[in-house]
PDB file of C-alpha atoms in Angstrom:
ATOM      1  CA  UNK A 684      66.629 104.329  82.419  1.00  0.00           C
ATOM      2  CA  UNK A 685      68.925 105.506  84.905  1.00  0.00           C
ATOM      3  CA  UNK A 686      70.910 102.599  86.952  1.00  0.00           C
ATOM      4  CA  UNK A 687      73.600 104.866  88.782  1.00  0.00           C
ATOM      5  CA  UNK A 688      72.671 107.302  91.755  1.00  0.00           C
ATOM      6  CA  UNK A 689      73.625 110.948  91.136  1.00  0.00           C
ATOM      7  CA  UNK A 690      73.213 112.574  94.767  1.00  0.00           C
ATOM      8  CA  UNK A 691      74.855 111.173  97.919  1.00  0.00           C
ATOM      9  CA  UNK A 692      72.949 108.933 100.302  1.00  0.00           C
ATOM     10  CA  UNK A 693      72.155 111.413 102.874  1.00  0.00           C
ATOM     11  CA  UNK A 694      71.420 114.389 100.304  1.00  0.00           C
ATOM     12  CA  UNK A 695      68.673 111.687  98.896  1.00  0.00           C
ATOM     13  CA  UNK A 696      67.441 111.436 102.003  1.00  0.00           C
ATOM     14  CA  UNK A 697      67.255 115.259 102.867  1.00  0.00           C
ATOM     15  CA  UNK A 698      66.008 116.287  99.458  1.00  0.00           C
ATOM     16  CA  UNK A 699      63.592 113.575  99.058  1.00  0.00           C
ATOM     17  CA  UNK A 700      62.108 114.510 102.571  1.00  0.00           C
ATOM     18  CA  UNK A 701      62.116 117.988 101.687  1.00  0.00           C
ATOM     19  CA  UNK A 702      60.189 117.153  98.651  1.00  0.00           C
ATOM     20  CA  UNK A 703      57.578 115.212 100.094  1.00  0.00           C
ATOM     21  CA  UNK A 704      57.035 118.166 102.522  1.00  0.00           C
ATOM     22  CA  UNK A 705      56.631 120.348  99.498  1.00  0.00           C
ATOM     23  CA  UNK A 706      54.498 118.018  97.309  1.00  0.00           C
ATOM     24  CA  UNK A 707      52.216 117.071 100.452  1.00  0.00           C
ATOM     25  CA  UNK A 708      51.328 120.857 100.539  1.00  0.00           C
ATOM     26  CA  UNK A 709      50.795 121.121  96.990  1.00  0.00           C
ATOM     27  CA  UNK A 710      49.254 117.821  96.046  1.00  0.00           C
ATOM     28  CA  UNK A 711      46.358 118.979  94.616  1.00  0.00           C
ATOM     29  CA  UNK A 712      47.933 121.083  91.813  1.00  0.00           C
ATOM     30  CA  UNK A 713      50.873 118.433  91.437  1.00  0.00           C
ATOM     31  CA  UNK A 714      49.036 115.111  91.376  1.00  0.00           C
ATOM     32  CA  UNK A 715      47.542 115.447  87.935  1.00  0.00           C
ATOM     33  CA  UNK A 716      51.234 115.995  86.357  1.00  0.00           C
ATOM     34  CA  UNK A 717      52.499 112.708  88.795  1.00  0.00           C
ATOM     35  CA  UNK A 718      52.536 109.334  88.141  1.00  0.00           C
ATOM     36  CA  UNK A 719      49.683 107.890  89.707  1.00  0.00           C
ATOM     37  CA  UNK A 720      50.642 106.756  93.628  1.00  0.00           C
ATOM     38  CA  UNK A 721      54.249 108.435  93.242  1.00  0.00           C
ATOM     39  CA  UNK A 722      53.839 110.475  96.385  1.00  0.00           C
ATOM     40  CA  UNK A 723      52.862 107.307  98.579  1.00  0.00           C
ATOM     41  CA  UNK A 724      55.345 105.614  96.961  1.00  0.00           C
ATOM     42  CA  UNK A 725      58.388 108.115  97.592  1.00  0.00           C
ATOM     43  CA  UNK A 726      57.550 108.237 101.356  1.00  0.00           C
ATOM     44  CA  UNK A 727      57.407 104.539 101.587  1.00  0.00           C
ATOM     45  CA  UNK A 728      60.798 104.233  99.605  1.00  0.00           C
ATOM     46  CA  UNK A 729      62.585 106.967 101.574  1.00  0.00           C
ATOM     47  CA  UNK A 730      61.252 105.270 105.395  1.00  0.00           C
ATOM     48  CA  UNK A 731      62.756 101.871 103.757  1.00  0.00           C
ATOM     49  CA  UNK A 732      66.178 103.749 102.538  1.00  0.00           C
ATOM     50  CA  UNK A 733      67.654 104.686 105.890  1.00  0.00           C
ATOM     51  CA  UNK A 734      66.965 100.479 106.651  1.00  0.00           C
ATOM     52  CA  UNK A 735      68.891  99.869 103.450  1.00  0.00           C
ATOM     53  CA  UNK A 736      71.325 102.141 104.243  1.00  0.00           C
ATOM     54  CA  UNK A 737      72.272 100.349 106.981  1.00  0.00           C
ATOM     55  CA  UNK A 738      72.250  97.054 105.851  1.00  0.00           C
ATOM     56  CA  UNK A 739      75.005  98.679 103.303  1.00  0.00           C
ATOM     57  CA  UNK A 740      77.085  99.966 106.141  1.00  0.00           C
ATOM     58  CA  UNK A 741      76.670  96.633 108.040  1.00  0.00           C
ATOM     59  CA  UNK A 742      77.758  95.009 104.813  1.00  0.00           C
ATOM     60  CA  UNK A 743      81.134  97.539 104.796  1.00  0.00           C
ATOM     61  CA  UNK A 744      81.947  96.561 108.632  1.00  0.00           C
ATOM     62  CA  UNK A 745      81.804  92.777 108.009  1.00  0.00           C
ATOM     63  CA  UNK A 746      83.888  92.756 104.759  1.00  0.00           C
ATOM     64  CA  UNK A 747      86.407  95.189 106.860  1.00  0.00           C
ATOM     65  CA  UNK A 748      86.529  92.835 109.584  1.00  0.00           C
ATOM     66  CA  UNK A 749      87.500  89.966 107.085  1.00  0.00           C
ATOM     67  CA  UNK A 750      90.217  92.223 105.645  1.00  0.00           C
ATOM     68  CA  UNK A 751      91.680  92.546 108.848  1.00  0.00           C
ATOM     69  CA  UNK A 752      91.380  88.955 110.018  1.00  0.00           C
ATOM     70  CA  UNK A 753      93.364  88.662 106.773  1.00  0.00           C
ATOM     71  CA  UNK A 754      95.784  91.092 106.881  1.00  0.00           C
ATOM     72  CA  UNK A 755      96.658  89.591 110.370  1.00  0.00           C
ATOM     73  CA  UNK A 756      97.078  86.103 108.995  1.00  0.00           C
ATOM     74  CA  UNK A 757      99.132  87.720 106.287  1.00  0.00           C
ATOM     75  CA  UNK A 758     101.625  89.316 108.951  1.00  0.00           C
ATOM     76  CA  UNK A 759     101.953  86.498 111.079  1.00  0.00           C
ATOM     77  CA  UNK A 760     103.233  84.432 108.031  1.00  0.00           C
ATOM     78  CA  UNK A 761     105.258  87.207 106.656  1.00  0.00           C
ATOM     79  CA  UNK A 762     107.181  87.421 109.738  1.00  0.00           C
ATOM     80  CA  UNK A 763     107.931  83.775 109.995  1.00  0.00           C
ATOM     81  CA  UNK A 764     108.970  83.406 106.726  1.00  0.00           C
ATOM     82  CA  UNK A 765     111.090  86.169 106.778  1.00  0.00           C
ATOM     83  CA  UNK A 766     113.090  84.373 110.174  1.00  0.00           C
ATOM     84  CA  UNK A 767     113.024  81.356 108.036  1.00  0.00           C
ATOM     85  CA  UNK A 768     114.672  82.933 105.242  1.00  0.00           C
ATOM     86  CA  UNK A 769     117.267  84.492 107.022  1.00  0.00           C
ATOM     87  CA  UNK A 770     118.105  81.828 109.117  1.00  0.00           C
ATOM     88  CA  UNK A 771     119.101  80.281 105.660  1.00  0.00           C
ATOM     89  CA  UNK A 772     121.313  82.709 104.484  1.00  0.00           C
ATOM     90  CA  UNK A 773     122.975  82.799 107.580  1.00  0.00           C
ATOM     91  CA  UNK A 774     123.472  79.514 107.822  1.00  0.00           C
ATOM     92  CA  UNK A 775     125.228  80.408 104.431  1.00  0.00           C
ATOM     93  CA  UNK A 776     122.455  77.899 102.746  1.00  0.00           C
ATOM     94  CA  UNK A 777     123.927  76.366  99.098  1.00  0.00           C
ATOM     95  CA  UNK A 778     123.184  78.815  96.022  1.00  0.00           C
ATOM     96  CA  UNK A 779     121.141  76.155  94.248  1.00  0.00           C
ATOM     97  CA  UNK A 780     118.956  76.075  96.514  1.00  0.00           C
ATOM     98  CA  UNK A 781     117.665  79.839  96.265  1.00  0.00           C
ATOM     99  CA  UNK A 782     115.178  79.312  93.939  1.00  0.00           C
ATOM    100  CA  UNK A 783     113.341  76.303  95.552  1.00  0.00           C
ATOM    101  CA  UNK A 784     113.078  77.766  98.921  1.00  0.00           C
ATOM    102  CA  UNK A 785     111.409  81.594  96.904  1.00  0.00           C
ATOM    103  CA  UNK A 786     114.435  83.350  98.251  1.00  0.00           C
ATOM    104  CA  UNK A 787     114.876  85.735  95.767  1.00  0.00           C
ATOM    105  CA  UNK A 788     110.583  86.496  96.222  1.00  0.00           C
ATOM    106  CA  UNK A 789     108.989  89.079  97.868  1.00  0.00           C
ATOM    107  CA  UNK A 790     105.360  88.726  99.030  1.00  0.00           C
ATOM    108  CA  UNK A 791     103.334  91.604  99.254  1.00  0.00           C
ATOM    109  CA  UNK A 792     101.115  91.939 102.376  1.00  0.00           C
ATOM    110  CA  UNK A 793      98.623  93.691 100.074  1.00  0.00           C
ATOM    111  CA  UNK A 794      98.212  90.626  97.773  1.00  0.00           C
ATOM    112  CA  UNK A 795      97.889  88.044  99.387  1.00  0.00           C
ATOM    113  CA  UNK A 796      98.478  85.429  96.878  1.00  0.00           C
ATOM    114  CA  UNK A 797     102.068  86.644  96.916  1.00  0.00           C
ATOM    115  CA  UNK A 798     102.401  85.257 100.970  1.00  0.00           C
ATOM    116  CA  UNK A 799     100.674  82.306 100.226  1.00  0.00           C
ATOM    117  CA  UNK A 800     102.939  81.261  96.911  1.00  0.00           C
ATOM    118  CA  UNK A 801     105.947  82.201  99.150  1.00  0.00           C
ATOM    119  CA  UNK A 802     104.732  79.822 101.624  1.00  0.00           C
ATOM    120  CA  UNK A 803     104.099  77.252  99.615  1.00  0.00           C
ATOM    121  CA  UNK A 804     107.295  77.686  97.604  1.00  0.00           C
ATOM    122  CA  UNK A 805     109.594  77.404 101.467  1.00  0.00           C
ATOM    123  CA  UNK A 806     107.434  74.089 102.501  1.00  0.00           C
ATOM    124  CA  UNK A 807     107.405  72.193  99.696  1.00  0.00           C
ATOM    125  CA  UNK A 808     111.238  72.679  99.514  1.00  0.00           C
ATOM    126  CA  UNK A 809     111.609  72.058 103.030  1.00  0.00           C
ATOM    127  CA  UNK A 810     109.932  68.744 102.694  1.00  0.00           C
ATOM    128  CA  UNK A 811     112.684  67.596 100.319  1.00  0.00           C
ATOM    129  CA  UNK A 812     115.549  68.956 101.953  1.00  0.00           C
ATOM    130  CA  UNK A 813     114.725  68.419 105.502  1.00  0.00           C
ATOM    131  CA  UNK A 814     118.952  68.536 106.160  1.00  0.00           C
ATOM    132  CA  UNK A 815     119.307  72.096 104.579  1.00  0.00           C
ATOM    133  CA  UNK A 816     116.377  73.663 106.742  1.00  0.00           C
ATOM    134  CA  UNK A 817     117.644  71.805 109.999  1.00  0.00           C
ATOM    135  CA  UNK A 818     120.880  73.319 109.520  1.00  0.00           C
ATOM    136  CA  UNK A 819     119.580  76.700 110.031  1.00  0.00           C
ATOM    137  CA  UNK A 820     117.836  75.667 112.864  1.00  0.00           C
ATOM    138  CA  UNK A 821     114.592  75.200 111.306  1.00  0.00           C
ATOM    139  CA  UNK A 822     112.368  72.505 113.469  1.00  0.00           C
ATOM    140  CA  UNK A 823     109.442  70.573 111.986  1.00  0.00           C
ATOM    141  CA  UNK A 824     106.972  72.837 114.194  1.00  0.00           C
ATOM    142  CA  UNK A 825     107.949  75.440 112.211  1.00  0.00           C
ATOM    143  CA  UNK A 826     107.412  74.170 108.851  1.00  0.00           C
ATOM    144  CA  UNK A 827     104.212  72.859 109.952  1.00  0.00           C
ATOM    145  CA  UNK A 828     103.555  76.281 111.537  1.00  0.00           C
ATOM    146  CA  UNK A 829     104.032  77.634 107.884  1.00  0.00           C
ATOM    147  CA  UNK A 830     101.633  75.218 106.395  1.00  0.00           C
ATOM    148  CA  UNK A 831      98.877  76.057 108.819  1.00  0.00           C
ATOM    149  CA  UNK A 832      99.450  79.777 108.132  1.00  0.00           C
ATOM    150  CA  UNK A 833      98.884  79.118 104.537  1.00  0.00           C
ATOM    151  CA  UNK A 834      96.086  76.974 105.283  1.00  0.00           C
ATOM    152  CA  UNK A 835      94.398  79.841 107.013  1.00  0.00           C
ATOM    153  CA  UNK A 836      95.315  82.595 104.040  1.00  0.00           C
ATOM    154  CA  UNK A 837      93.460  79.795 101.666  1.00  0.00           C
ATOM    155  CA  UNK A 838      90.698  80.064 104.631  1.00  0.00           C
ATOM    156  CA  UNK A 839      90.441  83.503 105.616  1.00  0.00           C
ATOM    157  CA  UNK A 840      90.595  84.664 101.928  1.00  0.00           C
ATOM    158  CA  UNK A 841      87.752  82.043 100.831  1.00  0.00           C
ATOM    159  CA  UNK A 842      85.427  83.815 103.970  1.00  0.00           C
ATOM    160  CA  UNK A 843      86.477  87.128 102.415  1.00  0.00           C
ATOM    161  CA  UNK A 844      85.656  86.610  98.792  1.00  0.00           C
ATOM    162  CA  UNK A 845      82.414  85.383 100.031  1.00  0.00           C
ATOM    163  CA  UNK A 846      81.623  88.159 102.179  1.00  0.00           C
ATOM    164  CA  UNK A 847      82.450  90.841  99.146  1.00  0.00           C
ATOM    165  CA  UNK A 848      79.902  88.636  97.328  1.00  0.00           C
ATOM    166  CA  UNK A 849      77.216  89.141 100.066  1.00  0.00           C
ATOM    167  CA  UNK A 850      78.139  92.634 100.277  1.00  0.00           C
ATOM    168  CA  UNK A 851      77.064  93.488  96.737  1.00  0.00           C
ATOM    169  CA  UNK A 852      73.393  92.361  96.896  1.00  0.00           C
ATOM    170  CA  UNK A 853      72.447  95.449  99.636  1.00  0.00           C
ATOM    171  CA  UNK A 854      74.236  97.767  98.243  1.00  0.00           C
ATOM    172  CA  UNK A 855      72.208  97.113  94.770  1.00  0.00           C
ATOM    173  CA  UNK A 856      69.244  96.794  96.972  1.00  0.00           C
ATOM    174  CA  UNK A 857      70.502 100.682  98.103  1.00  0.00           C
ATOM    175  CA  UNK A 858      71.628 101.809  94.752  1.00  0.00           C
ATOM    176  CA  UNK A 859      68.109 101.034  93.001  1.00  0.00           C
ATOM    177  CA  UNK A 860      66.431 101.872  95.136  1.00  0.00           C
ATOM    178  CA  UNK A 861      68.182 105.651  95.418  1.00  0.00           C
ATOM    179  CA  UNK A 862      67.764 105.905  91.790  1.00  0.00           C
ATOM    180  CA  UNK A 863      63.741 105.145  92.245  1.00  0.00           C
ATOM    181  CA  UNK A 864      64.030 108.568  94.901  1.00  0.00           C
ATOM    182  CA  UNK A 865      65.824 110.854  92.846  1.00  0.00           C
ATOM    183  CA  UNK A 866      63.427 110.146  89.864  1.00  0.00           C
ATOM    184  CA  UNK A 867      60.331 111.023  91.999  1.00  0.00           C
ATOM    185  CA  UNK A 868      62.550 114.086  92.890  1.00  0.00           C
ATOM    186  CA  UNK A 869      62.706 115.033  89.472  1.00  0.00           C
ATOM    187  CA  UNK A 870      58.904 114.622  88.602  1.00  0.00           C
ATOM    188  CA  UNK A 871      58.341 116.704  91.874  1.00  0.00           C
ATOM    189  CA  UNK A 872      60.200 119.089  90.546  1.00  0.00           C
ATOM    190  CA  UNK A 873      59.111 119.682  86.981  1.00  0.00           C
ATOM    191  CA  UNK A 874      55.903 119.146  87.689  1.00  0.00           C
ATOM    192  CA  UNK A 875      55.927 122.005  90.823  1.00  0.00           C
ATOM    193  CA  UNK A 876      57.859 124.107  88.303  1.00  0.00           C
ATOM    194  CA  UNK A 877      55.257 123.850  85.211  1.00  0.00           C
ATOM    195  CA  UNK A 878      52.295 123.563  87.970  1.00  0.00           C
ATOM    196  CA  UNK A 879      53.563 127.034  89.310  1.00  0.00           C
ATOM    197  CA  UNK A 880      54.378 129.052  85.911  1.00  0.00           C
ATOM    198  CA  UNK A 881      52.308 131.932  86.905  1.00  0.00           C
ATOM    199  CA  UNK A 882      53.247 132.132  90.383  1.00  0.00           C
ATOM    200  CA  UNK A 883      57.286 132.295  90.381  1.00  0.00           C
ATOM    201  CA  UNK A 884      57.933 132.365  94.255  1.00  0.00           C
ATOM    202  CA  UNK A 885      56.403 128.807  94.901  1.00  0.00           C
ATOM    203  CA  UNK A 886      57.810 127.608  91.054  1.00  0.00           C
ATOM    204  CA  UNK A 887      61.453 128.679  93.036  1.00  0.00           C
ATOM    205  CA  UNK A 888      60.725 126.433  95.759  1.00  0.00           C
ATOM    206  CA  UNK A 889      60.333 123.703  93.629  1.00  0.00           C
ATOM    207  CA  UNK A 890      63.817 124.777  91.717  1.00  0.00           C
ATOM    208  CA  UNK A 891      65.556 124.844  95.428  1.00  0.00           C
ATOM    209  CA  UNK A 892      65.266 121.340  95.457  1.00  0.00           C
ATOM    210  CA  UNK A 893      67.884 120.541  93.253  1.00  0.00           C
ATOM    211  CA  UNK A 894      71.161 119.735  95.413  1.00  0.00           C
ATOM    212  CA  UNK A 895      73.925 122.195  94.768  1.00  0.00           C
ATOM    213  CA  UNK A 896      77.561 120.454  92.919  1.00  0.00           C
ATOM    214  CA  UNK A 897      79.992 119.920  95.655  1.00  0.00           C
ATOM    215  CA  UNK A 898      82.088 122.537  94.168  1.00  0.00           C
ATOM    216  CA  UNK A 899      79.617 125.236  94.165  1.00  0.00           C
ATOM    217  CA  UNK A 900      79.271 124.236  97.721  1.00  0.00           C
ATOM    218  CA  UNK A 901      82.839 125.047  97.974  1.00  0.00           C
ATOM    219  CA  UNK A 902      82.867 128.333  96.490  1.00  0.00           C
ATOM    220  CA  UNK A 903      79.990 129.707  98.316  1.00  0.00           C
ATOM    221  CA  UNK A 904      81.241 128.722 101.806  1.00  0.00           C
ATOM    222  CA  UNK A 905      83.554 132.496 103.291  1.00  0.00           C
ATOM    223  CA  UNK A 906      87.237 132.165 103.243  1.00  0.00           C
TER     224      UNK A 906
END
């Protein structure tokens, strides 16, 4: 049994409307060649896809808007610990202390556990050399500014994890229930092609149906 979708949301929805249309006017030749209740049942399950469709797309906007909220956490931090950094190395900070203070690091803004290890890495060092990071110029507030910026990655990337988590129960929701449209497509179809043997204009109708490949698309649209 298929568990993947084959067509695009909105072709589903403009086939499977199309094919109710079709079916409807045909019913009585199709029905005996359909599962029993499959034409009830498609229009029900294509009025209930456009509301699952959007509970998909409101899904996508939240887990954006957590990826943002994180990537702006992420900046703020990488900004301040680059200013932290160099204020070291001007302040020609000791070699042997390179490695505790992650100097030779490089967090990535796209992971995220890169910023937060780099964080860590400058505090804790901080915390036992207090003399080395007041030398460059470092105050307290700005350690502890560093520890509350890694406090929020933790945060903000907990809410985000959580929110991809959510995200995946509509879309499945979606996906299945696509996959329940496209087979009633199919029945339509070879049923309203075998129904219609004898009588090749309305067994071509039936054949329309079938959503053309993106690429054919593509080549039949005039250069």
């Amino acid at each position: 049994m298929a568990t993947r979708a084959k067509w695009s949301p909105k072709v589903v929805q403009t086939v499977g409307r199309a094919a109710l249309e079709l079916a409807s006017k045909h019913r009585a030749e199709l029905e005996p060649r359909l599962a029993a209740g499959l034409l009830d049942g498609l229009k029900s399950d294509l009025d209930d896809f456009e509301n699952k469709r959007d509970d998909a797309s409101n899904a996508l906007g939240t887990l954006m808007a957590a990826t943002r909220a994180q990537s702006a956490v992420a900046e703020e931090a990488v900004e301040l610990l680059v200013a932290a950094r160099e204020a070291l190395r001007r302040a020609r900070t000791p070699e042997k202390y390179t490695d505790e203070f992650g100097l030779k690091s490089r967090p990535n803004l796209t992971v995220v556990s890169t910023v937060r290890s780099a964080l860590s890495a400058f505090t804790t060092a901080a915390a036992r050399y207090p003399e080395v990071v007041r030398a460059a110029g470092l105050l307290p507030s700005d350690i502890d500014g560093m520890v509350e910026l890694r406090n929020a990655l933790i945060d903000v990337d907990a809410k985000q994890e959580a929110v991809k988590a959510r995200r995946k129960e509509p879309v499945a929701a979606r996906t299945a229930l696509q996959v329940r449209i496209e087979k009633a497509i199919d029945a339509i179809i070879s049923a309203g092609r075998l129904a219609f043997v004898k009588r090749p204009d309305v067994s071509q109708s039936f054949k329309a149906l079938v959503p053309a490949p993106a690429s054919a698309k593509k080549k039949a649209e005039p250069k």
